[in-house]
Structures are given as structure tokens and as C-alpha cells.
PDB file of C-alpha atoms in Angstrom:
ATOM      1  CA  UNK A   2     -35.209  -9.705  -7.825  1.00 39.00           C
ATOM      2  CA  UNK A   3     -32.599  -7.084  -6.757  1.00 46.00           C
ATOM      3  CA  UNK A   4     -35.733  -4.388  -5.679  1.00 47.00           C
ATOM      4  CA  UNK A   5     -36.976  -7.555  -3.356  1.00 56.00           C
ATOM      5  CA  UNK A   6     -34.306  -8.486  -1.374  1.00 54.00           C
ATOM      6  CA  UNK A   7     -33.279  -4.591  -0.686  1.00 52.00           C
ATOM      7  CA  UNK A   8     -37.037  -4.108   0.745  1.00 61.00           C
ATOM      8  CA  UNK A   9     -36.662  -7.635   2.552  1.00 63.00           C
ATOM      9  CA  UNK A  10     -33.264  -6.279   3.910  1.00 57.00           C
ATOM     10  CA  UNK A  11     -33.200  -2.481   4.779  1.00 58.00           C
ATOM     11  CA  UNK A  12     -37.325  -3.463   6.871  1.00 65.00           C
ATOM     12  CA  UNK A  13     -35.385  -6.510   8.734  1.00 65.00           C
ATOM     13  CA  UNK A  14     -32.266  -4.141   9.760  1.00 62.00           C
ATOM     14  CA  UNK A  15     -33.672  -0.739  10.130  1.00 61.00           C
ATOM     15  CA  UNK A  16     -36.450   1.028  12.264  1.00 67.00           C
ATOM     16  CA  UNK A  17     -39.540   1.007   9.321  1.00 72.00           C
ATOM     17  CA  UNK A  18     -39.315   4.635   9.271  1.00 72.00           C
ATOM     18  CA  UNK A  19     -35.731   4.485   8.078  1.00 62.00           C
ATOM     19  CA  UNK A  20     -35.748   1.909   5.709  1.00 63.00           C
ATOM     20  CA  UNK A  21     -38.892   3.331   3.287  1.00 67.00           C
ATOM     21  CA  UNK A  22     -37.695   6.725   3.598  1.00 59.00           C
ATOM     22  CA  UNK A  23     -34.413   4.749   1.739  1.00 54.00           C
ATOM     23  CA  UNK A  24     -36.559   2.708  -0.662  1.00 54.00           C
ATOM     24  CA  UNK A  25     -38.589   5.636  -1.468  1.00 56.00           C
ATOM     25  CA  UNK A  26     -35.529   7.721  -2.657  1.00 48.00           C
ATOM     26  CA  UNK A  27     -34.201   4.581  -4.475  1.00 44.00           C
ATOM     27  CA  UNK A  28     -34.923   5.799  -8.293  1.00 38.00           C
ATOM     28  CA  UNK A  29     -35.650   3.945 -10.887  1.00 37.00           C
ATOM     29  CA  UNK A  30     -33.617   3.103 -14.198  1.00 37.00           C
ATOM     30  CA  UNK A  31     -33.948   5.983 -16.542  1.00 37.00           C
ATOM     31  CA  UNK A  32     -34.226   8.879 -14.511  1.00 39.00           C
ATOM     32  CA  UNK A  33     -31.183  11.926 -13.423  1.00 36.00           C
ATOM     33  CA  UNK A  34     -30.750  11.167  -9.728  1.00 30.00           C
ATOM     34  CA  UNK A  35     -30.302   8.374  -8.379  1.00 42.00           C
ATOM     35  CA  UNK A  36     -28.792   7.399  -4.646  1.00 41.00           C
ATOM     36  CA  UNK A  37     -29.062   3.009  -4.710  1.00 48.00           C
ATOM     37  CA  UNK A  38     -25.146   3.162  -4.266  1.00 54.00           C
ATOM     38  CA  UNK A  39     -25.804   4.260  -1.209  1.00 56.00           C
ATOM     39  CA  UNK A  40     -27.956   2.043  -0.012  1.00 60.00           C
ATOM     40  CA  UNK A  41     -25.627  -0.578  -0.821  1.00 70.00           C
ATOM     41  CA  UNK A  42     -23.085   1.419   0.588  1.00 72.00           C
ATOM     42  CA  UNK A  43     -25.461   1.325   4.031  1.00 71.00           C
ATOM     43  CA  UNK A  44     -25.965  -2.446   4.310  1.00 74.00           C
ATOM     44  CA  UNK A  45     -23.554  -5.123   6.067  1.00 80.00           C
ATOM     45  CA  UNK A  46     -20.653  -6.189   4.245  1.00 86.00           C
ATOM     46  CA  UNK A  47     -21.760 -10.141   4.979  1.00 86.00           C
ATOM     47  CA  UNK A  48     -25.551  -8.822   3.113  1.00 81.00           C
ATOM     48  CA  UNK A  49     -23.878  -7.348   0.313  1.00 83.00           C
ATOM     49  CA  UNK A  50     -20.994 -10.796  -0.222  1.00 88.00           C
ATOM     50  CA  UNK A  51     -24.745 -12.883   0.424  1.00 85.00           C
ATOM     51  CA  UNK A  52     -25.837 -10.956  -2.559  1.00 80.00           C
ATOM     52  CA  UNK A  53     -23.346 -10.347  -4.943  1.00 85.00           C
ATOM     53  CA  UNK A  54     -21.726 -14.353  -4.506  1.00 86.00           C
ATOM     54  CA  UNK A  55     -24.767 -14.655  -6.873  1.00 82.00           C
ATOM     55  CA  UNK A  56     -23.883 -12.531  -9.270  1.00 83.00           C
ATOM     56  CA  UNK A  57     -21.574 -12.310 -11.658  1.00 87.00           C
ATOM     57  CA  UNK A  58     -18.391 -11.573 -11.558  1.00 90.00           C
ATOM     58  CA  UNK A  59     -17.954  -8.632 -12.981  1.00 86.00           C
ATOM     59  CA  UNK A  60     -21.091  -7.286 -11.691  1.00 84.00           C
ATOM     60  CA  UNK A  61     -19.463  -7.457  -8.290  1.00 88.00           C
ATOM     61  CA  UNK A  62     -16.074  -5.950  -9.201  1.00 87.00           C
ATOM     62  CA  UNK A  63     -17.996  -3.583 -10.673  1.00 83.00           C
ATOM     63  CA  UNK A  64     -20.173  -3.457  -7.162  1.00 84.00           C
ATOM     64  CA  UNK A  65     -16.958  -3.247  -4.894  1.00 87.00           C
ATOM     65  CA  UNK A  66     -15.315  -0.523  -7.059  1.00 83.00           C
ATOM     66  CA  UNK A  67     -17.960   1.656  -6.030  1.00 78.00           C
ATOM     67  CA  UNK A  68     -17.869   1.220  -2.050  1.00 82.00           C
ATOM     68  CA  UNK A  69     -14.866   2.694  -0.052  1.00 84.00           C
ATOM     69  CA  UNK A  70     -12.310   0.365   0.078  1.00 83.00           C
ATOM     70  CA  UNK A  71     -12.493  -1.097   3.374  1.00 83.00           C
ATOM     71  CA  UNK A  72     -15.871  -2.436   2.862  1.00 87.00           C
ATOM     72  CA  UNK A  73     -15.291  -3.446  -0.113  1.00 89.00           C
ATOM     73  CA  UNK A  74     -11.792  -5.457   0.764  1.00 89.00           C
ATOM     74  CA  UNK A  75     -14.637  -7.138   4.476  1.00 88.00           C
ATOM     75  CA  UNK A  76     -16.849  -7.639   1.593  1.00 91.00           C
ATOM     76  CA  UNK A  77     -14.822  -9.608  -0.565  1.00 92.00           C
ATOM     77  CA  UNK A  78     -13.280 -11.333   2.344  1.00 90.00           C
ATOM     78  CA  UNK A  79     -16.635 -12.342   3.142  1.00 90.00           C
ATOM     79  CA  UNK A  80     -17.251 -14.299  -0.756  1.00 92.00           C
ATOM     80  CA  UNK A  81     -16.531 -17.132  -0.792  1.00 91.00           C
ATOM     81  CA  UNK A  82     -13.205 -18.194  -1.819  1.00 89.00           C
ATOM     82  CA  UNK A  83     -13.624 -20.089  -4.725  1.00 88.00           C
ATOM     83  CA  UNK A  84     -14.579 -16.653  -6.676  1.00 91.00           C
ATOM     84  CA  UNK A  85     -13.058 -14.406  -4.549  1.00 91.00           C
ATOM     85  CA  UNK A  86      -9.312 -14.370  -7.159  1.00 91.00           C
ATOM     86  CA  UNK A  87     -12.424 -14.121  -9.783  1.00 92.00           C
ATOM     87  CA  UNK A  88     -13.583 -10.866  -8.458  1.00 92.00           C
ATOM     88  CA  UNK A  89      -9.900  -9.316  -7.741  1.00 90.00           C
ATOM     89  CA  UNK A  90      -8.683  -9.933 -10.608  1.00 89.00           C
ATOM     90  CA  UNK A  91     -11.640  -8.486 -12.719  1.00 88.00           C
ATOM     91  CA  UNK A  92     -11.876  -5.711 -10.749  1.00 86.00           C
ATOM     92  CA  UNK A  93      -8.143  -4.759 -11.068  1.00 85.00           C
ATOM     93  CA  UNK A  94      -8.565  -5.022 -14.905  1.00 84.00           C
ATOM     94  CA  UNK A  95     -11.746  -2.664 -14.678  1.00 77.00           C
ATOM     95  CA  UNK A  96     -10.949   0.669 -16.571  1.00 70.00           C
ATOM     96  CA  UNK A  97     -14.390   1.995 -18.099  1.00 70.00           C
ATOM     97  CA  UNK A  98     -17.289   0.985 -17.526  1.00 68.00           C
ATOM     98  CA  UNK A  99     -20.215   1.773 -19.748  1.00 68.00           C
ATOM     99  CA  UNK A 100     -23.231   3.869 -19.601  1.00 65.00           C
ATOM    100  CA  UNK A 101     -25.104   0.987 -20.789  1.00 67.00           C
ATOM    101  CA  UNK A 102     -23.404  -1.705 -18.578  1.00 67.00           C
ATOM    102  CA  UNK A 103     -23.815   0.950 -15.606  1.00 63.00           C
ATOM    103  CA  UNK A 104     -28.059   1.227 -16.096  1.00 61.00           C
ATOM    104  CA  UNK A 105     -28.292  -2.224 -16.373  1.00 65.00           C
ATOM    105  CA  UNK A 106     -26.547  -3.361 -13.187  1.00 65.00           C
ATOM    106  CA  UNK A 107     -29.099  -0.296 -12.410  1.00 60.00           C
ATOM    107  CA  UNK A 108     -31.634  -3.053 -13.312  1.00 62.00           C
ATOM    108  CA  UNK A 109     -30.613  -5.784 -11.462  1.00 61.00           C
ATOM    109  CA  UNK A 110     -29.953  -4.336  -8.591  1.00 60.00           C
ATOM    110  CA  UNK A 111     -32.699  -2.068  -8.762  1.00 52.00           C
ATOM    111  CA  UNK A 112     -30.821   1.018  -7.963  1.00 45.00           C
ATOM    112  CA  UNK A 113     -29.062   4.034  -9.898  1.00 34.00           C
ATOM    113  CA  UNK A 114     -25.352   4.705  -9.963  1.00 33.00           C
ATOM    114  CA  UNK A 115     -24.873   7.478 -11.130  1.00 35.00           C
ATOM    115  CA  UNK A 116     -22.553   7.769 -15.024  1.00 34.00           C
ATOM    116  CA  UNK A 117     -20.588  10.774 -16.120  1.00 27.00           C
ATOM    117  CA  UNK A 118     -22.493  10.874 -19.316  1.00 29.00           C
ATOM    118  CA  UNK A 119     -19.492  10.479 -20.951  1.00 24.00           C
ATOM    119  CA  UNK A 120     -19.485   8.150 -24.899  1.00 27.00           C
ATOM    120  CA  UNK A 121     -16.242   7.143 -23.249  1.00 34.00           C
ATOM    121  CA  UNK A 122     -17.982   5.667 -19.073  1.00 39.00           C
ATOM    122  CA  UNK A 123     -16.996   6.133 -15.896  1.00 44.00           C
ATOM    123  CA  UNK A 124     -13.349   5.746 -14.925  1.00 47.00           C
ATOM    124  CA  UNK A 125     -13.407   3.247 -11.922  1.00 54.00           C
ATOM    125  CA  UNK A 126     -11.124  -0.186 -10.665  1.00 63.00           C
ATOM    126  CA  UNK A 127      -7.799  -0.967 -11.590  1.00 77.00           C
ATOM    127  CA  UNK A 128      -4.401  -2.174 -10.124  1.00 80.00           C
ATOM    128  CA  UNK A 129      -4.633   0.796  -8.054  1.00 77.00           C
ATOM    129  CA  UNK A 130      -8.512   0.636  -6.420  1.00 77.00           C
ATOM    130  CA  UNK A 131      -7.045  -4.117  -6.542  1.00 83.00           C
ATOM    131  CA  UNK A 132      -4.602  -3.073  -4.733  1.00 80.00           C
ATOM    132  CA  UNK A 133      -6.457  -0.731  -1.556  1.00 77.00           C
ATOM    133  CA  UNK A 134      -8.554  -3.598  -0.903  1.00 79.00           C
ATOM    134  CA  UNK A 135      -6.529  -6.131  -0.920  1.00 77.00           C
ATOM    135  CA  UNK A 136      -4.320  -3.417   1.559  1.00 70.00           C
ATOM    136  CA  UNK A 137      -7.716  -4.310   4.202  1.00 71.00           C
ATOM    137  CA  UNK A 138      -7.866  -8.074   4.556  1.00 74.00           C
ATOM    138  CA  UNK A 139      -5.877  -9.697   6.678  1.00 70.00           C
ATOM    139  CA  UNK A 140      -2.166 -11.337   5.369  1.00 68.00           C
ATOM    140  CA  UNK A 141      -3.945 -15.443   4.709  1.00 75.00           C
ATOM    141  CA  UNK A 142      -6.363 -13.870   2.655  1.00 78.00           C
ATOM    142  CA  UNK A 143      -4.382 -11.387   0.560  1.00 77.00           C
ATOM    143  CA  UNK A 144      -2.304 -14.506   0.172  1.00 79.00           C
ATOM    144  CA  UNK A 145      -4.546 -16.467  -0.985  1.00 83.00           C
ATOM    145  CA  UNK A 146      -6.417 -14.162  -3.273  1.00 85.00           C
ATOM    146  CA  UNK A 147      -2.250 -13.221  -4.744  1.00 85.00           C
ATOM    147  CA  UNK A 148      -1.397 -17.278  -4.980  1.00 86.00           C
ATOM    148  CA  UNK A 149      -4.489 -17.713  -6.981  1.00 86.00           C
ATOM    149  CA  UNK A 150      -4.470 -15.035  -9.044  1.00 87.00           C
ATOM    150  CA  UNK A 151      -0.026 -16.555 -10.433  1.00 88.00           C
ATOM    151  CA  UNK A 152      -2.120 -19.106 -11.838  1.00 88.00           C
ATOM    152  CA  UNK A 153      -4.688 -16.739 -14.508  1.00 85.00           C
ATOM    153  CA  UNK A 154      -2.232 -14.028 -14.741  1.00 86.00           C
ATOM    154  CA  UNK A 155       1.325 -13.810 -12.339  1.00 87.00           C
ATOM    155  CA  UNK A 156       2.187 -10.379 -14.240  1.00 86.00           C
ATOM    156  CA  UNK A 157      -0.980  -8.315 -13.255  1.00 87.00           C
ATOM    157  CA  UNK A 158      -0.689 -10.687  -9.377  1.00 85.00           C
ATOM    158  CA  UNK A 159       2.817  -8.932  -9.354  1.00 83.00           C
ATOM    159  CA  UNK A 160       1.781  -5.798 -10.350  1.00 83.00           C
ATOM    160  CA  UNK A 161      -0.886  -5.845  -7.540  1.00 84.00           C
ATOM    161  CA  UNK A 162       1.761  -7.052  -5.346  1.00 79.00           C
ATOM    162  CA  UNK A 163       4.122  -4.035  -5.927  1.00 75.00           C
ATOM    163  CA  UNK A 164       1.394  -1.543  -4.930  1.00 77.00           C
ATOM    164  CA  UNK A 165       0.679  -3.100  -1.908  1.00 75.00           C
ATOM    165  CA  UNK A 166       4.809  -2.685  -0.429  1.00 76.00           C
ATOM    166  CA  UNK A 167       6.720   0.731  -2.016  1.00 77.00           C
ATOM    167  CA  UNK A 168       9.806   1.701  -0.692  1.00 86.00           C
ATOM    168  CA  UNK A 169       9.198   4.820   1.247  1.00 86.00           C
ATOM    169  CA  UNK A 170       7.277   1.411   3.183  1.00 85.00           C
ATOM    170  CA  UNK A 171       9.836   0.468   4.799  1.00 91.00           C
ATOM    171  CA  UNK A 172       8.820   3.706   6.983  1.00 91.00           C
ATOM    172  CA  UNK A 173       5.960   0.933   9.063  1.00 86.00           C
ATOM    173  CA  UNK A 174       9.004  -1.427   9.601  1.00 91.00           C
ATOM    174  CA  UNK A 175      10.763  -1.513  13.410  1.00 91.00           C
ATOM    175  CA  UNK A 176      14.144  -1.444  13.764  1.00 93.00           C
ATOM    176  CA  UNK A 177      14.632  -4.913  14.050  1.00 93.00           C
ATOM    177  CA  UNK A 178      13.065  -4.591  10.820  1.00 93.00           C
ATOM    178  CA  UNK A 179      14.619  -3.155   8.708  1.00 95.00           C
ATOM    179  CA  UNK A 180      18.275  -4.292  10.662  1.00 95.00           C
ATOM    180  CA  UNK A 181      17.654  -7.553   9.540  1.00 95.00           C
ATOM    181  CA  UNK A 182      16.419  -6.015   6.123  1.00 96.00           C
ATOM    182  CA  UNK A 183      20.029  -4.141   5.606  1.00 96.00           C
ATOM    183  CA  UNK A 184      21.157  -7.934   6.135  1.00 96.00           C
ATOM    184  CA  UNK A 185      20.075  -9.100   2.719  1.00 96.00           C
ATOM    185  CA  UNK A 186      19.941  -6.154   0.403  1.00 96.00           C
ATOM    186  CA  UNK A 187      23.832  -4.885  -0.971  1.00 96.00           C
ATOM    187  CA  UNK A 188      25.435  -1.582  -0.108  1.00 95.00           C
ATOM    188  CA  UNK A 189      25.289  -0.714  -3.659  1.00 96.00           C
ATOM    189  CA  UNK A 190      21.502  -1.363  -4.198  1.00 96.00           C
ATOM    190  CA  UNK A 191      20.994   0.128  -0.555  1.00 97.00           C
ATOM    191  CA  UNK A 192      23.365   3.885  -1.819  1.00 96.00           C
ATOM    192  CA  UNK A 193      21.380   4.074  -4.795  1.00 96.00           C
ATOM    193  CA  UNK A 194      17.590   3.232  -3.601  1.00 95.00           C
ATOM    194  CA  UNK A 195      18.394   6.749  -1.209  1.00 96.00           C
ATOM    195  CA  UNK A 196      18.922   8.987  -3.796  1.00 93.00           C
ATOM    196  CA  UNK A 197      14.979  10.241  -4.238  1.00 91.00           C
ATOM    197  CA  UNK A 198      14.151   8.912  -0.374  1.00 91.00           C
ATOM    198  CA  UNK A 199      12.564  10.596   1.642  1.00 92.00           C
ATOM    199  CA  UNK A 200      14.778  12.678   4.677  1.00 94.00           C
ATOM    200  CA  UNK A 201      12.079  10.606   7.234  1.00 94.00           C
ATOM    201  CA  UNK A 202      13.336   7.051   5.566  1.00 95.00           C
ATOM    202  CA  UNK A 203      17.160   7.908   5.300  1.00 96.00           C
ATOM    203  CA  UNK A 204      16.749   8.754   8.664  1.00 96.00           C
ATOM    204  CA  UNK A 205      15.515   6.021   9.690  1.00 96.00           C
ATOM    205  CA  UNK A 206      18.280   4.222   7.696  1.00 97.00           C
ATOM    206  CA  UNK A 207      21.191   6.380   9.213  1.00 97.00           C
ATOM    207  CA  UNK A 208      20.166   5.278  12.470  1.00 96.00           C
ATOM    208  CA  UNK A 209      19.800   1.691  12.510  1.00 96.00           C
ATOM    209  CA  UNK A 210      23.076   1.364  10.828  1.00 96.00           C
ATOM    210  CA  UNK A 211      26.441   1.745  13.013  1.00 95.00           C
ATOM    211  CA  UNK A 212      27.951   5.141  13.586  1.00 95.00           C
ATOM    212  CA  UNK A 213      30.877   4.618  11.709  1.00 96.00           C
ATOM    213  CA  UNK A 214      28.465   2.365   8.850  1.00 96.00           C
ATOM    214  CA  UNK A 215      25.600   5.357   8.829  1.00 95.00           C
ATOM    215  CA  UNK A 216      28.913   8.147   8.402  1.00 96.00           C
ATOM    216  CA  UNK A 217      30.286   6.364   5.242  1.00 96.00           C
ATOM    217  CA  UNK A 218      27.204   5.966   3.449  1.00 96.00           C
ATOM    218  CA  UNK A 219      26.464   9.989   4.461  1.00 96.00           C
ATOM    219  CA  UNK A 220      29.182  10.180   2.486  1.00 96.00           C
ATOM    220  CA  UNK A 221      28.716   8.636  -0.433  1.00 95.00           C
ATOM    221  CA  UNK A 222      26.139  10.007  -0.789  1.00 94.00           C
ATOM    222  CA  UNK A 223      27.106  13.811  -1.060  1.00 93.00           C
ATOM    223  CA  UNK A 224      29.564  12.420  -3.195  1.00 94.00           C
ATOM    224  CA  UNK A 225      27.091  10.497  -5.370  1.00 92.00           C
ATOM    225  CA  UNK A 226      26.669  12.192  -9.423  1.00 89.00           C
ATOM    226  CA  UNK A 227      23.564  12.003 -11.193  1.00 90.00           C
ATOM    227  CA  UNK A 228      22.502   8.654 -11.977  1.00 89.00           C
ATOM    228  CA  UNK A 229      19.249   7.950 -13.905  1.00 90.00           C
ATOM    229  CA  UNK A 230      16.495   7.610 -12.315  1.00 88.00           C
ATOM    230  CA  UNK A 231      15.358   4.349 -14.126  1.00 86.00           C
ATOM    231  CA  UNK A 232      18.610   2.625 -11.655  1.00 92.00           C
ATOM    232  CA  UNK A 233      17.131   4.094  -8.858  1.00 91.00           C
ATOM    233  CA  UNK A 234      13.668   3.102  -9.407  1.00 86.00           C
ATOM    234  CA  UNK A 235      14.945  -0.656 -10.343  1.00 89.00           C
ATOM    235  CA  UNK A 236      17.109  -0.765  -6.648  1.00 93.00           C
ATOM    236  CA  UNK A 237      14.582   0.391  -4.584  1.00 90.00           C
ATOM    237  CA  UNK A 238      12.328  -2.920  -6.574  1.00 85.00           C
ATOM    238  CA  UNK A 239      14.924  -5.363  -5.186  1.00 92.00           C
ATOM    239  CA  UNK A 240      14.401  -3.919  -1.642  1.00 93.00           C
ATOM    240  CA  UNK A 241      10.695  -4.297  -1.888  1.00 88.00           C
ATOM    241  CA  UNK A 242      11.152  -7.847  -3.093  1.00 86.00           C
ATOM    242  CA  UNK A 243      13.568  -8.264   0.070  1.00 92.00           C
ATOM    243  CA  UNK A 244      11.143  -6.919   2.277  1.00 90.00           C
ATOM    244  CA  UNK A 245       7.946  -8.998   0.215  1.00 83.00           C
ATOM    245  CA  UNK A 246      10.818 -12.020   0.807  1.00 87.00           C
ATOM    246  CA  UNK A 247      11.262 -11.573   4.419  1.00 90.00           C
ATOM    247  CA  UNK A 248       7.991 -11.719   4.845  1.00 83.00           C
ATOM    248  CA  UNK A 249       6.284 -14.553   2.868  1.00 78.00           C
ATOM    249  CA  UNK A 250       8.844 -16.410   4.981  1.00 85.00           C
ATOM    250  CA  UNK A 251       7.635 -15.450   8.402  1.00 84.00           C
ATOM    251  CA  UNK A 252       9.928 -13.039   9.536  1.00 88.00           C
ATOM    252  CA  UNK A 253       9.279  -9.651   8.839  1.00 85.00           C
ATOM    253  CA  UNK A 254       6.149  -8.218  10.513  1.00 77.00           C
ATOM    254  CA  UNK A 255       5.035  -5.605   7.857  1.00 73.00           C
ATOM    255  CA  UNK A 256       2.151  -2.582   9.246  1.00 62.00           C
ATOM    256  CA  UNK A 257      -1.263  -4.080   7.166  1.00 48.00           C
ATOM    257  CA  UNK A 258      -4.643  -5.413   7.224  1.00 44.00           C
ATOM    258  CA  UNK A 259      -6.072  -8.094   9.389  1.00 41.00           C
ATOM    259  CA  UNK A 260      -5.907  -8.568  12.814  1.00 42.00           C
ATOM    260  CA  UNK A 261      -4.424  -5.294  15.762  1.00 40.00           C
ATOM    261  CA  UNK A 262      -0.665  -7.462  16.605  1.00 38.00           C
ATOM    262  CA  UNK A 263      -0.650  -7.029  21.291  1.00 40.00           C
TER     263      UNK A 263
END
């Protein structure tokens, strides 16, 4: 059972006294207070991944949604490759989980998940959570998962990709990369996109242009009239798409999860 698994794991991984203390704090289903999820958080991601590998992908998604994003990402990376996409897909489409489902999961894991008690259930998961978790894993794993998801739900895969890199994240690109981006985009898209850009981002763009080009762009920005926010967002998204293409082609490196570059 889940409880036997936890007992065995804790006794091997922790001091016996500490393990006993934790086990004594694990409440049974039906009690008001619990700390079972804290126990899961104390385990090594590899141990959690091994345990979840034998569970239904929906169960794994709910557990990952409760974990800190860094640990969730590491756990997902340790999962079998053939199940990663399914778990992330379920996590991304996970919105509300009923208290009854949480109680059923509680029985399986022999730990208590605290729920809001509201009829609507507890809010967890979603595209944002999936994107955050993806941000903690290496590029190869991320690409593998999203490529597989493209076959199942391309719109959802793109939603996750869009959240993985935003227009303002151009600040994370080095000067050489910014100059490469500027060569690939139109002056019109650049001008419109900067309409709502931060001062810091504008300065980064200006500093990677010639003095004459930067001066002209500043003048155009000052003379620019009111612009529909949808047009600004469209221009920004076009630039983000260029960044992603350059990254996929291996011509551009954007900060993110994975091994440190040296």
C-alpha cells in the first residue's frame, strides 16, 4: 500500500526517530488536519517518480500540482519518457479537483491533502503550472515532451510554449542574441511591440542598435499615436515566435532550466 511504501522509504532515508515522528503525523482520511503531502515533499524526486510511475497519470498530475515547481520538474524528468507527456497534458488541463477525488488520492497515498472544502473543489494545476514546471527541466526533455504533446493537443502545447517565454524575457538574451533577433524582425513589429515594453527592455534594444537607428526608433516611438493593445500583443507574439525559432535552430540560447553553461 501507499503507507507501507512511505514507511519503508522513510525508515531507509531518515533517522528512525525522525521517520517515526513524520509517520505519526500522517493523518488518516476523514481527519480535518493533515501533513501527508509534506512527507511527499521530503522524499527524493527519484523516489517520488518511482512511486508515481505505478500510479495513474491523473494521480501523478495532481501530486505534481501540489509540489514546488523545482521538485515537480525534477520528478517529471525522472518519470518514464513514455508517460511524461500524458502527465504534463493532464496537469495543464487540470483545473479543479473535487474533495472526494482528493480523499480517494489520500487513501491511496495514506496521506492527507488539505482541501478548501468548497463544492467547487481546490484550484490547482493549469497551463501556468505546467509552463512553470517545464521551466525547471532541461531543453531536451522539454522539447521531447512538447513534441509529443503536439500530436495530442497542438493548441495546448503552443499555450505552454507561449508561457515559457514572454516578450519581456528578451531581457534574458545576451547582446549578440538581441542583435540576431533585430535582424530577423521587421521595423514595424519592433516599433509596435515596444509600445508597452518596459524601460529596461527599451534600453536593451536601443543599446544593440546603431546610434542613428536607435535615435530614429526613439523618435518614432515618441510620435506614435494610440495603438490597439491587440496590435501590440500581436507584434510582441511575432517577435517571441522568432526568438523561439532561433532557439530551436540552435542559433540562440535563452536562459532556462537544465545544465549551467560554462
